[in-house]
PDB file of C-alpha atoms in Angstrom:
ATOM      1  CA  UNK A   1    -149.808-125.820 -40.182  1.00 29.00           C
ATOM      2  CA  UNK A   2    -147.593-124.067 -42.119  1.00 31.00           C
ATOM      3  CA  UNK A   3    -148.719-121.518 -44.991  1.00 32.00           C
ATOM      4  CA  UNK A   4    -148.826-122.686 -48.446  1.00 36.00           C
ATOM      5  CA  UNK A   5    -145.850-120.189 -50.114  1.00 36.00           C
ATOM      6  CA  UNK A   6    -146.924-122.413 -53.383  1.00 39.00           C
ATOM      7  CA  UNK A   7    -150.229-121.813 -53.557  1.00 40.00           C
ATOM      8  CA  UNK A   8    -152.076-119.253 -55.896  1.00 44.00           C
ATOM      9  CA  UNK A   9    -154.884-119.075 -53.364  1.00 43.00           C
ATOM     10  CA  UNK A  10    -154.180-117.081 -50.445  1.00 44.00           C
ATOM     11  CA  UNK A  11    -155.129-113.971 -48.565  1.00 51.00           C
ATOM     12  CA  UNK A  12    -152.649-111.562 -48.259  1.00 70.00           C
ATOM     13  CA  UNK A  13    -149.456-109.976 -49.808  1.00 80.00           C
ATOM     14  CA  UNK A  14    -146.201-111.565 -50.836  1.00 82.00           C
ATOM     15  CA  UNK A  15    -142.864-110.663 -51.336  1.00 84.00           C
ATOM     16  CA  UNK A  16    -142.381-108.919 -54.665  1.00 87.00           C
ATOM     17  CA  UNK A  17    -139.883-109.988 -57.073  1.00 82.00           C
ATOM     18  CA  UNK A  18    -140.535-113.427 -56.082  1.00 82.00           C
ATOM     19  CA  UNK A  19    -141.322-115.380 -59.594  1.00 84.00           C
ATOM     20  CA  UNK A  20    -144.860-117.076 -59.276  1.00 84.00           C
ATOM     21  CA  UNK A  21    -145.920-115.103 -56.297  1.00 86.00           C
ATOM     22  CA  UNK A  22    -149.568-114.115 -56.937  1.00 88.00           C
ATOM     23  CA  UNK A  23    -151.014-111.020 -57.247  1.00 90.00           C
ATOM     24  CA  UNK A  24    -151.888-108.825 -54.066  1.00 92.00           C
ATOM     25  CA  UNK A  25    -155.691-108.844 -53.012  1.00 93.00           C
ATOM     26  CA  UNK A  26    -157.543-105.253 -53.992  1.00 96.00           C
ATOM     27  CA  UNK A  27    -160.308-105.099 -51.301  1.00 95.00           C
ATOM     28  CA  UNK A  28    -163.204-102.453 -51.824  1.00 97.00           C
ATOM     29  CA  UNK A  29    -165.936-101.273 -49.633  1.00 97.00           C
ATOM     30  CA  UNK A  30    -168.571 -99.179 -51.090  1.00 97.00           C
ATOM     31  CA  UNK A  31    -170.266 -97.257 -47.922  1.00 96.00           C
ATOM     32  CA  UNK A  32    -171.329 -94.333 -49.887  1.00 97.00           C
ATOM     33  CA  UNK A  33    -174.666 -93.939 -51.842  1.00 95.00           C
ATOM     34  CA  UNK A  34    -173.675 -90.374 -54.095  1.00 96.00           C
ATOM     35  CA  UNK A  35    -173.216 -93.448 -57.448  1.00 96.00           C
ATOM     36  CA  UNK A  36    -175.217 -96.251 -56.843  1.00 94.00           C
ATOM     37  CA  UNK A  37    -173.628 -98.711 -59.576  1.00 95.00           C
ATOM     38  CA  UNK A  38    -170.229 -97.598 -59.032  1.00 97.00           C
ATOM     39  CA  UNK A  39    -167.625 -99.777 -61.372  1.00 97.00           C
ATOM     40  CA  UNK A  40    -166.145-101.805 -58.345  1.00 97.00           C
ATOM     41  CA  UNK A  41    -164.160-104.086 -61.065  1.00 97.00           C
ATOM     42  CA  UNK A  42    -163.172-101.193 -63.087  1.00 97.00           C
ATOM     43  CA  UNK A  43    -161.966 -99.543 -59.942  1.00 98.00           C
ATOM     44  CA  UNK A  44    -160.163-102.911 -58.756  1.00 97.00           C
ATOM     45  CA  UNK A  45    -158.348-103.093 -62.490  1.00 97.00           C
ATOM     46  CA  UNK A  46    -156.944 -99.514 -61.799  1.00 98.00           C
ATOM     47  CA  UNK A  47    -155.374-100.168 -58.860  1.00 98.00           C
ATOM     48  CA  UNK A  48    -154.433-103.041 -59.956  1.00 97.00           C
ATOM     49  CA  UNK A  49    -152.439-101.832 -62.831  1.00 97.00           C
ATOM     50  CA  UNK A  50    -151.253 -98.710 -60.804  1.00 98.00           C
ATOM     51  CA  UNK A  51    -149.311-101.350 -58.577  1.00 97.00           C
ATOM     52  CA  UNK A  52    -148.106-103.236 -61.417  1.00 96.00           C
ATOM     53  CA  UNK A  53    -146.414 -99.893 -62.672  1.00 97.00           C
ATOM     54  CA  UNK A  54    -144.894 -99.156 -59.300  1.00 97.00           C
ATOM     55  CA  UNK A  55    -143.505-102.571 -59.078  1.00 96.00           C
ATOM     56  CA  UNK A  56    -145.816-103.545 -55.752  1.00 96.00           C
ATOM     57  CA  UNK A  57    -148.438-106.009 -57.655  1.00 95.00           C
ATOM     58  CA  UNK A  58    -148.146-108.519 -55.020  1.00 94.00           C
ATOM     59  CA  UNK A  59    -149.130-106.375 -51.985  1.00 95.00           C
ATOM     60  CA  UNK A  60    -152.413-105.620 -51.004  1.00 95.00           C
ATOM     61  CA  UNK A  61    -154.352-102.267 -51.218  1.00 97.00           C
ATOM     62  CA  UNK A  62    -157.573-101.895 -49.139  1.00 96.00           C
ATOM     63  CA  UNK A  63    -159.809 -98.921 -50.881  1.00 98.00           C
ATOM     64  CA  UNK A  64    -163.233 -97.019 -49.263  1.00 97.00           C
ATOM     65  CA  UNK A  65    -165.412 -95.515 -51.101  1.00 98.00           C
ATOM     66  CA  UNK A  66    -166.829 -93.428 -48.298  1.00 98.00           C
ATOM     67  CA  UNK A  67    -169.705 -90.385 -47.964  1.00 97.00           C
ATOM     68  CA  UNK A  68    -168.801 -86.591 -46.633  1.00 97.00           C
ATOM     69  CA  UNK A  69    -169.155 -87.334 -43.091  1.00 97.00           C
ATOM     70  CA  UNK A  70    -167.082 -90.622 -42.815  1.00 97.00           C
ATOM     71  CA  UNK A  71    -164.319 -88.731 -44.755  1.00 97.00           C
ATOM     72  CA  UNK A  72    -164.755 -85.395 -42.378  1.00 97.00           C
ATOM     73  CA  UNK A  73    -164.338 -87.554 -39.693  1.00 97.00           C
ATOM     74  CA  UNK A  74    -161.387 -89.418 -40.821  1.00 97.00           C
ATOM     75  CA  UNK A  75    -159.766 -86.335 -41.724  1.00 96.00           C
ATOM     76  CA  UNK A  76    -160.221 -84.830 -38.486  1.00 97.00           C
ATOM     77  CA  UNK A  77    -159.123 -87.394 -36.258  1.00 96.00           C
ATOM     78  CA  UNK A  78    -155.813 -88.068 -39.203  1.00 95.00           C
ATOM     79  CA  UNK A  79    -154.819 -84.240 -39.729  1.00 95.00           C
ATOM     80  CA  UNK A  80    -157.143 -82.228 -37.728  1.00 96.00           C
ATOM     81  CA  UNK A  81    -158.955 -80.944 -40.222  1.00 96.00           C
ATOM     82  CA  UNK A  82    -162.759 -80.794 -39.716  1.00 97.00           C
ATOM     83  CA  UNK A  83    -163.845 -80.972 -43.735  1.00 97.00           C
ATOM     84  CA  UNK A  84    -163.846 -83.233 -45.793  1.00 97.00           C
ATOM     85  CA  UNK A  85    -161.504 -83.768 -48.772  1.00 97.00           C
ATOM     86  CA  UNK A  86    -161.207 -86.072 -51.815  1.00 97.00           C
ATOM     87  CA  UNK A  87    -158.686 -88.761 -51.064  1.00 97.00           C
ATOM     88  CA  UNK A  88    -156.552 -89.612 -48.081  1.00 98.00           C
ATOM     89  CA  UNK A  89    -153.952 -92.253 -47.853  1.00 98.00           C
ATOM     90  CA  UNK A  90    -152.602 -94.478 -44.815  1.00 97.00           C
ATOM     91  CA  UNK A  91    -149.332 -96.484 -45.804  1.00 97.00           C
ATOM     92  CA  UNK A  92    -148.859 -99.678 -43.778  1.00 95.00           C
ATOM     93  CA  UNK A  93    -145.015 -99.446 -44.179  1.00 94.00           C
ATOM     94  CA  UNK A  94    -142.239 -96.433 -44.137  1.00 94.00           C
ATOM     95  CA  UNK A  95    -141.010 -95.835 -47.192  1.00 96.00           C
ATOM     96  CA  UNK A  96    -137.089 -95.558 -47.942  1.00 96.00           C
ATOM     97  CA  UNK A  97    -137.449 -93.013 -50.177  1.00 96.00           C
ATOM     98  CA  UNK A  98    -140.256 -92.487 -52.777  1.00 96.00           C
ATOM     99  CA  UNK A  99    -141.357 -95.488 -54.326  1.00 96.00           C
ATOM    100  CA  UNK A 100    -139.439 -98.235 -52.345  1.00 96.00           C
ATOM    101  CA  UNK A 101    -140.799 -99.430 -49.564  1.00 96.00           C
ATOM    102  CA  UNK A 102    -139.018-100.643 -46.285  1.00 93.00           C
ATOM    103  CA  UNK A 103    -139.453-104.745 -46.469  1.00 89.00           C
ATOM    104  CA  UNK A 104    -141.279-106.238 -43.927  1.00 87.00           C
ATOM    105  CA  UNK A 105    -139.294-106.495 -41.073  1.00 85.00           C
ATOM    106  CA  UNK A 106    -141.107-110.158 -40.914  1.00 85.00           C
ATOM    107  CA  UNK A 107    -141.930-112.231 -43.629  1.00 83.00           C
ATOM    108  CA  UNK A 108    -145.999-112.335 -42.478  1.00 84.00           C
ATOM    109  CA  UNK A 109    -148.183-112.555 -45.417  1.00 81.00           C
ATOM    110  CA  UNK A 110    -150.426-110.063 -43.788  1.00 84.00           C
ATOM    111  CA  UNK A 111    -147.238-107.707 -43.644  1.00 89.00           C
ATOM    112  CA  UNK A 112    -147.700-107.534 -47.165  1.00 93.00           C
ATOM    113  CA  UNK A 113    -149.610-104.120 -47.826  1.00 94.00           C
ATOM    114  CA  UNK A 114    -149.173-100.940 -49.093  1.00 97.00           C
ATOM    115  CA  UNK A 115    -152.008 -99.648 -46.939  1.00 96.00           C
ATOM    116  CA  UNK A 116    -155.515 -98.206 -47.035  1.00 97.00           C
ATOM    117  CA  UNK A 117    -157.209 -95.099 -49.443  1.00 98.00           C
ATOM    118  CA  UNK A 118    -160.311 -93.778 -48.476  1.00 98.00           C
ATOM    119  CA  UNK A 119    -162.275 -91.926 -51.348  1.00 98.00           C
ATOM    120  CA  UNK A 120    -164.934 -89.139 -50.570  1.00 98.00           C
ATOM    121  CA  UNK A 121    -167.650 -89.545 -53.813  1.00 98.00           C
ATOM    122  CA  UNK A 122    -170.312 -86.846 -52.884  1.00 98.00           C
ATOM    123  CA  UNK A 123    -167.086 -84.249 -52.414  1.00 97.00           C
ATOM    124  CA  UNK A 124    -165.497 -85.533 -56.564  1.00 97.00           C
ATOM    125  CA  UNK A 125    -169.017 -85.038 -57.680  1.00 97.00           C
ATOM    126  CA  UNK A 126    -169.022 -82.003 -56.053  1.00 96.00           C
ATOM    127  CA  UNK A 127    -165.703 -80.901 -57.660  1.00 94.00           C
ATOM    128  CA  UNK A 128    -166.906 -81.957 -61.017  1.00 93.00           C
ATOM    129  CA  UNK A 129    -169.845 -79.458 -60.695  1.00 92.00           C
ATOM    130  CA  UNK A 130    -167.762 -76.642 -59.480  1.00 90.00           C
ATOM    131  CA  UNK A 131    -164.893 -77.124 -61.961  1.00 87.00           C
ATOM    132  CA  UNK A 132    -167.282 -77.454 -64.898  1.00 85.00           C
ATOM    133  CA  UNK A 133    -169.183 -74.304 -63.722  1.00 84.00           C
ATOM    134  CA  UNK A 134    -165.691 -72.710 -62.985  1.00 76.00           C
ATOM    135  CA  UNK A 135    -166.678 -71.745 -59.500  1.00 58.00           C
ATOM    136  CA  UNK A 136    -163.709 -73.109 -57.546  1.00 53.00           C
ATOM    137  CA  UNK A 137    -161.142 -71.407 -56.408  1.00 53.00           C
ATOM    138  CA  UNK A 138    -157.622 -73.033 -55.015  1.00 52.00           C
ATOM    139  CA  UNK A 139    -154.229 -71.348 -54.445  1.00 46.00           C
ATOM    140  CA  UNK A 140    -152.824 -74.425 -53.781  1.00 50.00           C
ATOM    141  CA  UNK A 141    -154.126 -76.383 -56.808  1.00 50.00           C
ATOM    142  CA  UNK A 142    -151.875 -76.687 -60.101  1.00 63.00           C
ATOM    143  CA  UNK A 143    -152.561 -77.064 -63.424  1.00 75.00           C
ATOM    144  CA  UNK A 144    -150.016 -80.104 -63.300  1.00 83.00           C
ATOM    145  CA  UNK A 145    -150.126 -84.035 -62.341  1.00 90.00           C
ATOM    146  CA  UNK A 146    -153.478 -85.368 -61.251  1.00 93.00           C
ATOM    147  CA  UNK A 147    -155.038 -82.131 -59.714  1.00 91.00           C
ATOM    148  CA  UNK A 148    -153.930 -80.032 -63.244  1.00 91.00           C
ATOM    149  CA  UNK A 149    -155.961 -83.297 -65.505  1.00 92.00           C
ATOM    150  CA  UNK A 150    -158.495 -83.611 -63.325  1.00 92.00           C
ATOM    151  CA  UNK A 151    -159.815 -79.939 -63.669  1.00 88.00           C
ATOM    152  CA  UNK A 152    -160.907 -80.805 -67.263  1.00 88.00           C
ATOM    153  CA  UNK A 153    -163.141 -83.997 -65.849  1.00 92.00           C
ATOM    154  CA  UNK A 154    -166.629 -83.783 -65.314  1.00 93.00           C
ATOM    155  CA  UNK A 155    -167.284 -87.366 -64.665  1.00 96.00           C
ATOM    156  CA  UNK A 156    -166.429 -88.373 -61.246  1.00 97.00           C
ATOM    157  CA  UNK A 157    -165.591 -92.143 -61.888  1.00 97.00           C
ATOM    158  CA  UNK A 158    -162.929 -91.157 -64.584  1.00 97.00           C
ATOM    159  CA  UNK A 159    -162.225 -88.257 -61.410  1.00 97.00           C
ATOM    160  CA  UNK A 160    -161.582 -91.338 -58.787  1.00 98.00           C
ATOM    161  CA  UNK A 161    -159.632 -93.418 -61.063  1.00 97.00           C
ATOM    162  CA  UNK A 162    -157.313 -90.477 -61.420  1.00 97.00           C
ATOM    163  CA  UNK A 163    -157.375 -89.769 -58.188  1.00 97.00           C
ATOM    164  CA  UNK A 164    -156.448 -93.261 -57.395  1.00 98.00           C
ATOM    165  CA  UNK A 165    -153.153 -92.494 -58.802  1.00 98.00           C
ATOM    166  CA  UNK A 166    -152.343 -89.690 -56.513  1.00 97.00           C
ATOM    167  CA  UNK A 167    -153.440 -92.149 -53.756  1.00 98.00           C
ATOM    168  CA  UNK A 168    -151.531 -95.228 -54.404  1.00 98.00           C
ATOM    169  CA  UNK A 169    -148.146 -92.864 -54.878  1.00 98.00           C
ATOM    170  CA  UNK A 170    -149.002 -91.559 -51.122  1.00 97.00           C
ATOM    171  CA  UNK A 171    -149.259 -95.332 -50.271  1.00 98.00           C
ATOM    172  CA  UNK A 172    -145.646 -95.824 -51.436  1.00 98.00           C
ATOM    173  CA  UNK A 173    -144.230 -93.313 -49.984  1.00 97.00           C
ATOM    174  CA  UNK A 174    -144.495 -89.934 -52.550  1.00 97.00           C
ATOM    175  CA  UNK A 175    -145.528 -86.525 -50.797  1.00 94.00           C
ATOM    176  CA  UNK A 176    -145.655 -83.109 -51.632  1.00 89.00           C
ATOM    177  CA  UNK A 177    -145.441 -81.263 -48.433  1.00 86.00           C
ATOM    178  CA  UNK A 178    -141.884 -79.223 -49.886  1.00 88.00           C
ATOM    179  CA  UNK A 179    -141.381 -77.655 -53.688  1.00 88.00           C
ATOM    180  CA  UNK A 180    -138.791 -81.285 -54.526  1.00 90.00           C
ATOM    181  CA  UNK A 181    -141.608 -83.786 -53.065  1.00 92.00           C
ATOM    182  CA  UNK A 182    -143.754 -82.025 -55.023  1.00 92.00           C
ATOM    183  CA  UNK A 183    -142.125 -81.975 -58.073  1.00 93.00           C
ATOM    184  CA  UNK A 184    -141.079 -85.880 -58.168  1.00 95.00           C
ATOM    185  CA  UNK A 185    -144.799 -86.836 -57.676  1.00 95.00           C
ATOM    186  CA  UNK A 186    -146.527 -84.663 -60.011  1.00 95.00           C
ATOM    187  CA  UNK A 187    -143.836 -86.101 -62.410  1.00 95.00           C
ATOM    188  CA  UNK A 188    -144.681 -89.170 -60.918  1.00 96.00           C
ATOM    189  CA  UNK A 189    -148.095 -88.783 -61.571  1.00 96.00           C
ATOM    190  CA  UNK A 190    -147.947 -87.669 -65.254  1.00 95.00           C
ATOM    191  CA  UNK A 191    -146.301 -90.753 -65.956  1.00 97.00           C
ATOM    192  CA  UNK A 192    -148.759 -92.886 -64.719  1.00 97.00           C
ATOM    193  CA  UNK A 193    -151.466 -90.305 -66.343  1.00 96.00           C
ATOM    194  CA  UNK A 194    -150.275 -91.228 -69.820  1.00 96.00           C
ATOM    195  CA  UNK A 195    -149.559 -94.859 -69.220  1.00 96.00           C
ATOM    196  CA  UNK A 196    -153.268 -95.429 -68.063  1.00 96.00           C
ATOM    197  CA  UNK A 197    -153.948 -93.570 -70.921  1.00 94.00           C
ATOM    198  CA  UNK A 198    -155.721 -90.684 -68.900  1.00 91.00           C
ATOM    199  CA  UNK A 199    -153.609 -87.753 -70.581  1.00 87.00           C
TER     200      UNK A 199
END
């Protein structure tokens, strides 16, 4: 059987830049209990319109909303670091330079993916309290990009949709491991602040 390249029902990725080529599938799993009627749609319309803005609508994005020990885990076994943290990103592709992905060295529907993020609620709510009661301390936090509009957020939805930003630039292949990676993505990411209407 072959694949229906027509159809508007599907499920996984396509091509981008492909006219009529449907929108990429935004799968959530909600395996944390810290905000019990989490805003799934709202949360799916986010990332949504973050890939729209980067230009990769079509590919999918899988997102977990996950507790402190799933995320200390993860983060162990990822980076080697046994604590838990607020958002980490795995890209499914390499990434040519930021924001333009490799293409899919087949064209595989599944191929189609910009990867997974994996969201720690109990540590945003956390932050939230600590920021609010100005009892967190960070040399490596900045006043600038997501981190710098965060800091003035005490809910922690608003929090993860920001943080979402940060994610989904990881995803596409933004970092800011040296001073220029770091600069491009918290421009990056103040962009995307105002278009979402965050800052």
């Amino acid at each position: 059987a072959t694949w229906p390249r027509n159809s508007k029902t599907r499920l996984f990725g396509t091509k981008r830049g492909v006219e009529g080529n449907p929108l990429g599938t935004i799968a959530i799993y909600n395996d944390q209990g810290a905000i019990q009627n989490i805003d799934e749609k709202a949360l799916h319309n986010t990332v949504q319109r973050i890939s729209k803005i980067l230009g990769y609508e079509t590919y999918d994005v899988t997102l977990l909303l996950v507790d402190d020990e799933e995320m200390r885990e993860t983060n162990l076994e990822s980076r080697g670091i046994n604590a838990p943290t607020d958002i980490l990103s795995f890209p499914f592709l390499e990434a040519r330079e930021p924001g333009l992905l490799e293409e899919p060295e087949f064209d595989v529907p599944d191929y189609y993916t910009l990867g997974d993020m994996m969201v720690d609620v109990p540590y945003v709510i956390r932050r939230c309290q600590e920021d609010s009661e100005g009892g967190f301390e960070d040399d490596d936090e900045d006043d600038r990009g997501v981190s710098g509009a965060m800091a003035n957020v005490s809910d922690p939805e608003k929090r993860i949709h920001m943080l979402l930003i940060h994610g989904m630039l990881h995803l596409v292949g933004y970092d800011h491991e040296e001073e220029d990676e770091y600069e491009e993505m918290v421009e990056r990411e103040e962009k995307i602040l105002k278009e979402l209407g965050y800052i």
